[in-house]
Amino acid sequence: MPLPFGAERSSLPGMGGDMVQAPLSARDILDRLVAFPTVSCDSNLCLIDWVEGYLARHGIAATRQWSPDRSKAGLFAHVGPQIAGGVILSGHSDVVPVDGQDWVTDPWRVVERDGRLYGRGTCDMKGFVALSIWALVAGAARGLTRPLQLALSYDEELGCTGAPPLIDAMGVLPKASMVIVGEPSGMQVVTAHKGGAGIKVHVRGHEVHSSLLPEGVSAVMEAARLIGWANDQNAAIQGRVPTMMAALFDPPFTTLHVGTIVGGTADNITAGDCRFAFEYRLVPDESSSDWMARFQAECDRVSAQMQKVAPHTGIDLDVYFTLNGLAPEPDGLAEALVRRLTGDNGLHVVSYGTEAGHFQAAGYSTVVCGPGNIAQAHQGNEYLEVAAFAAGQRFMERLLADMA
């Protein structure tokens, strides 16, 4: 039966009369992780404090990678011999908000009901993180012939922005050969996902009374030109025959999207400001820098027309995230390992992004494989099937046996 949050398992007598804390089960670890409300807009340090302390109590040193303002931190750890060629278990600590969602249970407490573990993050992805922490402690106790490492990031839900500095910081460790990113995939081996970028666009216009329209520059109407360009690009993309790589995905093409927009001060004034969020999601054989250059060129064209009327107008772009796609690897080490452990030989790709693309870009053989169904992620009453969590436990047991 799960322990209440804050409780510790009973201690066992150790050598010389010391007391040695018994390891927690993966299920108990999950209870503790979910109890920390690590929504991306808030700090995750409560969770990092607990994980760091728990690992230390089992003789495992962990290292923090701080965010620039030190309000958040990533964490990494290593067990096994100090040699290259190990395996990284990668997860993120942050979760999406619960505001406005209709929860039947307390989202910050794991509730087991009808074969499901309800709670924010049980599926995405504290279930896998709990299993990874369990595996690290178990591996340290059993002894490993190859290293096992943990990579725990922040701000994955804000565009995977915490992964690149964490990967850089892990350069102090012996470099692993393989990375398993445990996003919910039903324990299927995902070898490709889309990449992309998010851009905050600020269109700066010139206000005049709308009766004097030619003397003003409406930021809202100029923003509409950029959004129209995105619509035209989508239409052109969808009219082409997909490449072999693109055909693996649903939808089988790159997509451009504007999700939010705000601007203007009154119905009868040309808008002085308009802001919108623009994103694109790319199939892995297309270049993010190419799409960025295309969008920049269109912004420059529109801006030049605006400045013919009012020189102080213009368009400012703030790229708030970039995400590398994950591409299939010929003879990939991570794919071979995870297929051997799961028995899955199917071809699986996903259209959502993960931190796997960043690891692959850093030179690691990488796959996505974790318990749960992505359809449950971010939802009210998020849950992870008990059977799925058990499948994740069996996977970790097989991984430890393979590395022993």
GROMACS .gro file of C-alpha atoms in nm:
model
  404
    1MET     CA    1   0.000   0.000   0.000
    2PRO     CA    2   0.148   0.342  -0.089
    3LEU     CA    3   0.288   0.544   0.201
    4PRO     CA    4   0.154   0.892   0.272
    5PHE     CA    5   0.367   1.171   0.136
    6GLY     CA    6   0.651   1.262   0.371
    7ALA     CA    7   0.664   0.919   0.534
    8GLU     CA    8   0.972   0.701   0.501
    9ARG     CA    9   0.998   0.329   0.468
   10SER     CA   10   1.127   0.140   0.772
   11SER     CA   11   1.502   0.136   0.821
   12LEU     CA   12   1.711  -0.176   0.843
   13PRO     CA   13   2.001  -0.242   1.081
   14GLY     CA   14   2.330  -0.183   0.906
   15MET     CA   15   2.692  -0.261   0.975
   16GLY     CA   16   2.826  -0.128   1.305
   17GLY     CA   17   2.481  -0.053   1.439
   18ASP     CA   18   2.403   0.215   1.178
   19MET     CA   19   2.054   0.236   1.030
   20VAL     CA   20   2.028   0.195   0.654
   21GLN     CA   21   1.715   0.317   0.483
   22ALA     CA   22   1.549   0.057   0.265
   23PRO     CA   23   1.487   0.169  -0.093
   24LEU     CA   24   1.139   0.283  -0.183
   25SER     CA   25   0.937   0.101  -0.443
   26ALA     CA   26   0.882   0.274  -0.776
   27ARG     CA   27   0.518   0.317  -0.677
   28ASP     CA   28   0.613   0.495  -0.354
   29ILE     CA   29   0.852   0.719  -0.546
   30LEU     CA   30   0.569   0.808  -0.784
   31ASP     CA   31   0.354   0.916  -0.488
   32ARG     CA   32   0.622   1.156  -0.375
   33LEU     CA   33   0.692   1.301  -0.720
   34VAL     CA   34   0.326   1.372  -0.800
   35ALA     CA   35   0.284   1.547  -0.463
   36PHE     CA   36   0.522   1.820  -0.581
   37PRO     CA   37   0.319   2.071  -0.793
   38THR     CA   38   0.597   2.135  -1.045
   39VAL     CA   39   0.393   2.332  -1.298
   40SER     CA   40   0.628   2.484  -1.555
   41CYS     CA   41   0.545   2.842  -1.455
   42ASP     CA   42   0.661   2.767  -1.099
   43SER     CA   43   0.979   2.632  -0.942
   44ASN     CA   44   1.065   2.261  -0.946
   45LEU     CA   45   1.317   2.282  -0.663
   46CYS     CA   46   1.094   2.102  -0.412
   47LEU     CA   47   1.109   1.792  -0.633
   48ILE     CA   48   1.480   1.832  -0.710
   49ASP     CA   49   1.557   1.866  -0.338
   50TRP     CA   50   1.377   1.541  -0.266
   51VAL     CA   51   1.534   1.345  -0.552
   52GLU     CA   52   1.883   1.468  -0.469
   53GLY     CA   53   1.838   1.379  -0.102
   54TYR     CA   54   1.688   1.038  -0.175
   55LEU     CA   55   1.973   0.944  -0.407
   56ALA     CA   56   2.229   1.069  -0.154
   57ARG     CA   57   2.078   0.847   0.114
   58HIS     CA   58   2.158   0.555  -0.114
   59GLY     CA   59   2.511   0.662  -0.185
   60ILE     CA   60   2.445   0.824  -0.524
   61ALA     CA   61   2.581   1.172  -0.587
   62ALA     CA   62   2.365   1.395  -0.805
   63THR     CA   63   2.458   1.721  -0.973
   64ARG     CA   64   2.228   2.016  -1.031
   65GLN     CA   65   2.217   2.221  -1.350
   66TRP     CA   66   2.065   2.554  -1.254
   67SER     CA   67   1.836   2.771  -1.462
   68PRO     CA   68   1.975   3.121  -1.528
   69ASP     CA   69   1.771   3.273  -1.243
   70ARG     CA   70   1.829   2.968  -1.017
   71SER     CA   71   1.454   2.926  -0.963
   72LYS     CA   72   1.468   2.581  -1.125
   73ALA     CA   73   1.722   2.308  -1.177
   74GLY     CA   74   1.787   2.000  -1.381
   75LEU     CA   75   1.962   1.707  -1.219
   76PHE     CA   76   2.186   1.425  -1.338
   77ALA     CA   77   2.346   1.126  -1.171
   78HIS     CA   78   2.565   0.826  -1.259
   79VAL     CA   79   2.592   0.475  -1.115
   80GLY     CA   80   2.819   0.194  -1.226
   81PRO     CA   81   3.177   0.202  -1.351
   82GLN     CA   82   3.336   0.531  -1.456
   83ILE     CA   83   3.357   0.436  -1.821
   84ALA     CA   84   3.187   0.548  -2.141
   85GLY     CA   85   2.919   0.349  -2.318
   86GLY     CA   86   2.633   0.355  -2.070
   87VAL     CA   87   2.261   0.428  -2.090
   88ILE     CA   88   2.083   0.752  -1.997
   89LEU     CA   89   1.725   0.743  -1.868
   90SER     CA   90   1.580   1.084  -1.957
   91GLY     CA   91   1.270   1.248  -1.813
   92HIS     CA   92   1.136   1.592  -1.724
   93SER     CA   93   1.024   1.721  -1.387
   94ASP     CA   94   0.768   1.980  -1.498
   95VAL     CA   95   0.398   1.932  -1.565
   96VAL     CA   96   0.124   2.140  -1.726
   97PRO     CA   97  -0.126   2.340  -1.515
   98VAL     CA   98  -0.448   2.199  -1.374
   99ASP     CA   99  -0.629   2.534  -1.375
  100GLY     CA  100  -0.970   2.520  -1.538
  101GLN     CA  101  -0.971   2.142  -1.562
  102ASP     CA  102  -1.245   1.930  -1.403
  103TRP     CA  103  -1.060   1.695  -1.169
  104VAL     CA  104  -1.253   1.431  -0.977
  105THR     CA  105  -0.951   1.358  -0.755
  106ASP     CA  106  -0.680   1.575  -0.602
  107PRO     CA  107  -0.437   1.625  -0.893
  108TRP     CA  108  -0.139   1.638  -0.653
  109ARG     CA  109  -0.205   1.299  -0.497
  110VAL     CA  110  -0.188   0.962  -0.670
  111VAL     CA  111  -0.526   0.793  -0.641
  112GLU     CA  112  -0.558   0.432  -0.756
  113ARG     CA  113  -0.903   0.352  -0.888
  114ASP     CA  114  -1.033   0.092  -1.136
  115GLY     CA  115  -0.684  -0.009  -1.247
  116ARG     CA  116  -0.567   0.350  -1.303
  117LEU     CA  117  -0.326   0.581  -1.120
  118TYR     CA  118  -0.480   0.928  -1.131
  119GLY     CA  119  -0.274   1.242  -1.073
  120ARG     CA  120  -0.105   1.523  -1.261
  121GLY     CA  121   0.207   1.387  -1.424
  122THR     CA  122   0.143   1.018  -1.364
  123CYS     CA  123   0.145   0.969  -1.742
  124ASP     CA  124   0.353   1.268  -1.855
  125MET     CA  125   0.596   1.176  -1.721
  126LYS     CA  126   0.657   1.124  -1.352
  127GLY     CA  127   0.570   0.757  -1.394
  128PHE     CA  128   0.883   0.702  -1.603
  129VAL     CA  129   1.088   0.930  -1.377
  130ALA     CA  130   0.986   0.726  -1.072
  131LEU     CA  131   1.085   0.405  -1.249
  132SER     CA  132   1.418   0.560  -1.350
  133ILE     CA  133   1.501   0.669  -0.994
  134TRP     CA  134   1.410   0.320  -0.873
  135ALA     CA  135   1.635   0.165  -1.140
  136LEU     CA  136   1.927   0.391  -1.049
  137VAL     CA  137   1.913   0.292  -0.681
  138ALA     CA  138   1.859  -0.076  -0.764
  139GLY     CA  139   2.144  -0.070  -1.015
  140ALA     CA  140   2.382   0.084  -0.764
  141ALA     CA  141   2.297  -0.188  -0.512
  142ARG     CA  142   2.321  -0.480  -0.755
  143GLY     CA  143   2.634  -0.370  -0.938
  144LEU     CA  144   2.654  -0.291  -1.308
  145THR     CA  145   2.914  -0.360  -1.575
  146ARG     CA  146   2.803  -0.053  -1.771
  147PRO     CA  147   2.701   0.290  -1.640
  148LEU     CA  148   2.340   0.392  -1.589
  149GLN     CA  149   2.270   0.765  -1.579
  150LEU     CA  150   1.967   0.978  -1.495
  151ALA     CA  151   1.887   1.303  -1.677
  152LEU     CA  152   1.603   1.502  -1.519
  153SER     CA  153   1.521   1.832  -1.689
  154TYR     CA  154   1.300   2.136  -1.629
  155ASP     CA  155   1.078   2.334  -1.872
  156GLU     CA  156   1.015   2.052  -2.117
  157GLU     CA  157   0.655   2.168  -2.137
  158LEU     CA  158   0.775   2.515  -2.243
  159GLY     CA  159   0.945   2.388  -2.558
  160CYS     CA  160   1.211   2.151  -2.421
  161THR     CA  161   1.419   2.455  -2.328
  162GLY     CA  162   1.580   2.292  -2.023
  163ALA     CA  163   1.730   1.999  -2.212
  164PRO     CA  164   2.018   2.164  -2.404
  165PRO     CA  165   2.189   2.314  -2.095
  166LEU     CA  166   2.138   1.988  -1.906
  167ILE     CA  167   2.296   1.788  -2.189
  168ASP     CA  168   2.589   2.031  -2.194
  169ALA     CA  169   2.635   2.001  -1.817
  170MET     CA  170   2.639   1.621  -1.840
  171GLY     CA  171   2.962   1.650  -2.037
  172VAL     CA  172   3.147   1.602  -1.706
  173LEU     CA  173   3.027   1.239  -1.697
  174PRO     CA  174   3.166   0.950  -1.901
  175LYS     CA  175   2.964   0.980  -2.222
  176ALA     CA  176   2.681   0.733  -2.257
  177SER     CA  177   2.614   0.555  -2.585
  178MET     CA  178   2.237   0.545  -2.564
  179VAL     CA  179   1.946   0.754  -2.438
  180ILE     CA  180   1.594   0.634  -2.357
  181VAL     CA  181   1.350   0.925  -2.334
  182GLY     CA  182   1.051   0.794  -2.142
  183GLU     CA  183   0.764   0.994  -2.287
  184PRO     CA  184   0.442   0.789  -2.291
  185SER     CA  185   0.458   0.560  -2.595
  186GLY     CA  186   0.281   0.250  -2.468
  187MET     CA  187   0.631   0.097  -2.428
  188GLN     CA  188   0.660   0.100  -2.807
  189VAL     CA  189   0.990   0.201  -2.961
  190VAL     CA  190   0.954   0.546  -3.120
  191THR     CA  191   1.240   0.623  -3.357
  192ALA     CA  192   1.127   0.957  -3.504
  193HIS     CA  193   0.933   1.268  -3.409
  194LYS     CA  194   0.880   1.615  -3.548
  195GLY     CA  195   1.087   1.917  -3.454
  196GLY     CA  196   0.999   2.283  -3.471
  197ALA     CA  197   1.020   2.628  -3.319
  198GLY     CA  198   0.805   2.885  -3.143
  199ILE     CA  199   0.831   3.258  -3.220
  200LYS     CA  200   0.666   3.548  -3.041
  201VAL     CA  201   0.586   3.812  -3.306
  202HIS     CA  202   0.539   4.181  -3.221
  203VAL     CA  203   0.408   4.398  -3.504
  204ARG     CA  204   0.458   4.771  -3.431
  205GLY     CA  205   0.215   4.994  -3.621
  206HIS     CA  206   0.127   5.365  -3.635
  207GLU     CA  207  -0.198   5.487  -3.480
  208VAL     CA  208  -0.431   5.726  -3.658
  209HIS     CA  209  -0.808   5.763  -3.670
  210SER     CA  210  -0.945   5.490  -3.895
  211SER     CA  211  -1.096   5.757  -4.124
  212LEU     CA  212  -0.735   5.848  -4.213
  213LEU     CA  213  -0.638   5.488  -4.282
  214PRO     CA  214  -0.375   5.555  -4.555
  215GLU     CA  215  -0.175   5.769  -4.309
  216GLY     CA  216  -0.161   5.497  -4.047
  217VAL     CA  217  -0.020   5.144  -4.025
  218SER     CA  218  -0.250   4.890  -3.863
  219ALA     CA  219  -0.041   4.636  -3.672
  220VAL     CA  220  -0.341   4.402  -3.670
  221MET     CA  221  -0.389   4.416  -4.046
  222GLU     CA  222  -0.015   4.373  -4.111
  223ALA     CA  223  -0.011   4.076  -3.873
  224ALA     CA  224  -0.293   3.933  -4.082
  225ARG     CA  225  -0.061   3.940  -4.384
  226LEU     CA  226   0.188   3.720  -4.199
  227ILE     CA  227  -0.086   3.483  -4.085
  228GLY     CA  228  -0.215   3.471  -4.442
  229TRP     CA  229   0.137   3.379  -4.554
  230ALA     CA  230   0.133   3.089  -4.306
  231ASN     CA  231  -0.200   2.972  -4.446
  232ASP     CA  232  -0.062   2.989  -4.800
  233GLN     CA  233   0.243   2.786  -4.697
  234ASN     CA  234   0.021   2.521  -4.537
  235ALA     CA  235  -0.186   2.495  -4.854
  236ALA     CA  236   0.125   2.460  -5.070
  237ILE     CA  237   0.279   2.198  -4.839
  238GLN     CA  238  -0.036   1.988  -4.835
  239GLY     CA  239  -0.056   2.002  -5.214
  240ARG     CA  240   0.281   1.830  -5.253
  241VAL     CA  241   0.352   1.458  -5.251
  242PRO     CA  242   0.503   1.377  -4.909
  243THR     CA  243   0.864   1.265  -4.890
  244MET     CA  244   0.935   0.913  -4.768
  245MET     CA  245   1.024   1.051  -4.425
  246ALA     CA  246   0.717   1.277  -4.407
  247ALA     CA  247   0.489   0.989  -4.509
  248LEU     CA  248   0.565   0.820  -4.175
  249PHE     CA  249   0.383   1.093  -3.983
  250ASP     CA  250   0.023   1.194  -3.923
  251PRO     CA  251  -0.016   1.452  -4.069
  252PRO     CA  252   0.251   1.366  -4.328
  253PHE     CA  253   0.391   1.718  -4.367
  254THR     CA  254   0.525   2.023  -4.185
  255THR     CA  255   0.260   2.250  -4.029
  256LEU     CA  256   0.260   2.625  -3.953
  257HIS     CA  257   0.026   2.755  -3.685
  258VAL     CA  258  -0.084   3.070  -3.500
  259GLY     CA  259  -0.256   2.991  -3.170
  260THR     CA  260  -0.302   3.325  -2.995
  261ILE     CA  261  -0.324   3.689  -3.107
  262VAL     CA  262  -0.393   4.021  -2.934
  263GLY     CA  263  -0.377   4.379  -3.057
  264GLY     CA  264  -0.536   4.718  -3.105
  265THR     CA  265  -0.685   4.977  -2.871
  266ALA     CA  266  -1.019   5.076  -3.029
  267ASP     CA  267  -1.240   4.989  -3.325
  268ASN     CA  268  -1.176   5.326  -3.489
  269ILE     CA  269  -0.799   5.348  -3.443
  270THR     CA  270  -0.538   5.178  -3.660
  271ALA     CA  271  -0.368   4.934  -3.423
  272GLY     CA  272  -0.039   5.046  -3.279
  273ASP     CA  273   0.056   4.697  -3.162
  274CYS     CA  274  -0.028   4.338  -3.239
  275ARG     CA  275   0.130   4.030  -3.087
  276PHE     CA  276   0.085   3.668  -3.186
  277ALA     CA  277   0.256   3.334  -3.131
  278PHE     CA  278   0.376   3.156  -3.443
  279GLU     CA  279   0.504   2.799  -3.446
  280TYR     CA  280   0.602   2.538  -3.698
  281ARG     CA  281   0.637   2.163  -3.657
  282LEU     CA  282   0.872   2.000  -3.902
  283VAL     CA  283   0.920   1.652  -4.035
  284PRO     CA  284   1.279   1.549  -3.955
  285ASP     CA  285   1.412   1.578  -4.312
  286GLU     CA  286   1.331   1.951  -4.329
  287SER     CA  287   1.553   2.226  -4.192
  288SER     CA  288   1.438   2.448  -3.907
  289SER     CA  289   1.687   2.716  -4.009
  290ASP     CA  290   1.543   2.717  -4.361
  291TRP     CA  291   1.189   2.775  -4.231
  292MET     CA  292   1.314   3.041  -3.992
  293ALA     CA  293   1.483   3.219  -4.284
  294ARG     CA  294   1.164   3.203  -4.493
  295PHE     CA  295   0.954   3.353  -4.216
  296GLN     CA  296   1.215   3.621  -4.150
  297ALA     CA  297   1.219   3.711  -4.519
  298GLU     CA  298   0.840   3.751  -4.523
  299CYS     CA  299   0.855   3.967  -4.210
  300ASP     CA  300   1.123   4.182  -4.374
  301ARG     CA  301   0.907   4.223  -4.685
  302VAL     CA  302   0.599   4.327  -4.486
  303SER     CA  303   0.805   4.552  -4.261
  304ALA     CA  304   0.955   4.735  -4.561
  305GLN     CA  305   0.605   4.816  -4.688
  306MET     CA  306   0.500   4.941  -4.344
  307GLN     CA  307   0.801   5.169  -4.316
  308LYS     CA  308   0.716   5.342  -4.644
  309VAL     CA  309   0.422   5.492  -4.453
  310ALA     CA  310   0.579   5.528  -4.105
  311PRO     CA  311   0.954   5.463  -4.067
  312HIS     CA  312   0.932   5.379  -3.695
  313THR     CA  313   0.708   5.077  -3.756
  314GLY     CA  314   0.839   4.724  -3.786
  315ILE     CA  315   0.825   4.362  -3.678
  316ASP     CA  316   1.018   4.210  -3.387
  317LEU     CA  317   1.072   3.836  -3.352
  318ASP     CA  318   1.158   3.652  -3.031
  319VAL     CA  319   1.237   3.281  -3.077
  320TYR     CA  320   1.136   3.127  -2.746
  321PHE     CA  321   1.203   2.766  -2.829
  322THR     CA  322   1.362   2.551  -3.094
  323LEU     CA  323   1.322   2.175  -3.098
  324ASN     CA  324   1.529   1.929  -3.295
  325GLY     CA  325   1.341   1.649  -3.463
  326LEU     CA  326   1.428   1.286  -3.396
  327ALA     CA  327   1.528   1.091  -3.707
  328PRO     CA  328   1.556   0.712  -3.747
  329GLU     CA  329   1.913   0.591  -3.702
  330PRO     CA  330   2.063   0.326  -3.929
  331ASP     CA  331   2.172   0.047  -3.696
  332GLY     CA  332   2.089   0.263  -3.392
  333LEU     CA  333   2.228   0.127  -3.066
  334ALA     CA  334   1.941   0.262  -2.855
  335GLU     CA  335   1.681   0.120  -3.091
  336ALA     CA  336   1.847  -0.223  -3.087
  337LEU     CA  337   1.866  -0.230  -2.707
  338VAL     CA  338   1.508  -0.119  -2.646
  339ARG     CA  339   1.367  -0.352  -2.912
  340ARG     CA  340   1.550  -0.640  -2.745
  341LEU     CA  341   1.411  -0.547  -2.404
  342THR     CA  342   1.052  -0.483  -2.517
  343GLY     CA  343   1.017  -0.730  -2.803
  344ASP     CA  344   0.865  -0.451  -3.013
  345ASN     CA  345   0.960  -0.469  -3.382
  346GLY     CA  346   0.706  -0.221  -3.519
  347LEU     CA  347   0.773   0.113  -3.686
  348HIS     CA  348   0.651   0.397  -3.464
  349VAL     CA  349   0.679   0.775  -3.508
  350VAL     CA  350   0.497   1.061  -3.334
  351SER     CA  351   0.407   1.415  -3.437
  352TYR     CA  352   0.469   1.569  -3.096
  353GLY     CA  353   0.816   1.679  -2.991
  354THR     CA  354   1.037   1.548  -2.711
  355GLU     CA  355   1.384   1.606  -2.571
  356ALA     CA  356   1.504   1.307  -2.774
  357GLY     CA  357   1.589   1.532  -3.069
  358HIS     CA  358   1.825   1.737  -2.853
  359PHE     CA  359   2.006   1.426  -2.729
  360GLN     CA  360   2.041   1.292  -3.081
  361ALA     CA  361   2.177   1.625  -3.204
  362ALA     CA  362   2.436   1.604  -2.924
  363GLY     CA  363   2.564   1.275  -3.061
  364TYR     CA  364   2.369   1.019  -2.859
  365SER     CA  365   2.185   0.724  -3.009
  366THR     CA  366   1.831   0.796  -2.890
  367VAL     CA  367   1.480   0.651  -2.885
  368VAL     CA  368   1.154   0.734  -2.710
  369CYS     CA  369   0.997   0.459  -2.502
  370GLY     CA  370   0.788   0.492  -2.189
  371PRO     CA  371   0.471   0.371  -2.016
  372GLY     CA  372   0.131   0.523  -2.078
  373ASN     CA  373  -0.069   0.676  -2.360
  374ILE     CA  374   0.000   1.031  -2.484
  375ALA     CA  375  -0.378   1.081  -2.517
  376GLN     CA  376  -0.393   1.101  -2.135
  377ALA     CA  377  -0.121   1.366  -2.110
  378HIS     CA  378  -0.223   1.723  -2.016
  379GLN     CA  379  -0.583   1.619  -1.955
  380GLY     CA  380  -0.803   1.668  -1.652
  381ASN     CA  381  -0.803   1.343  -1.453
  382GLU     CA  382  -0.475   1.242  -1.613
  383TYR     CA  383  -0.394   0.880  -1.540
  384LEU     CA  384  -0.150   0.599  -1.598
  385GLU     CA  385  -0.281   0.245  -1.618
  386VAL     CA  386  -0.154   0.024  -1.334
  387ALA     CA  387  -0.072  -0.235  -1.599
  388ALA     CA  388   0.131   0.023  -1.793
  389PHE     CA  389   0.330   0.114  -1.483
  390ALA     CA  390   0.394  -0.256  -1.424
  391ALA     CA  391   0.514  -0.290  -1.784
  392GLY     CA  392   0.757  -0.006  -1.719
  393GLN     CA  393   0.881  -0.186  -1.408
  394ARG     CA  394   0.944  -0.504  -1.606
  395PHE     CA  395   1.134  -0.302  -1.864
  396MET     CA  396   1.361  -0.158  -1.596
  397GLU     CA  397   1.423  -0.503  -1.451
  398ARG     CA  398   1.525  -0.630  -1.794
  399LEU     CA  399   1.748  -0.327  -1.846
  400LEU     CA  400   1.929  -0.387  -1.516
  401ALA     CA  401   1.971  -0.756  -1.598
  402ASP     CA  402   2.115  -0.663  -1.937
  403MET     CA  403   2.366  -0.425  -1.775
  404ALA     CA  404   2.464  -0.647  -1.482
   0.00000   0.00000   0.00000
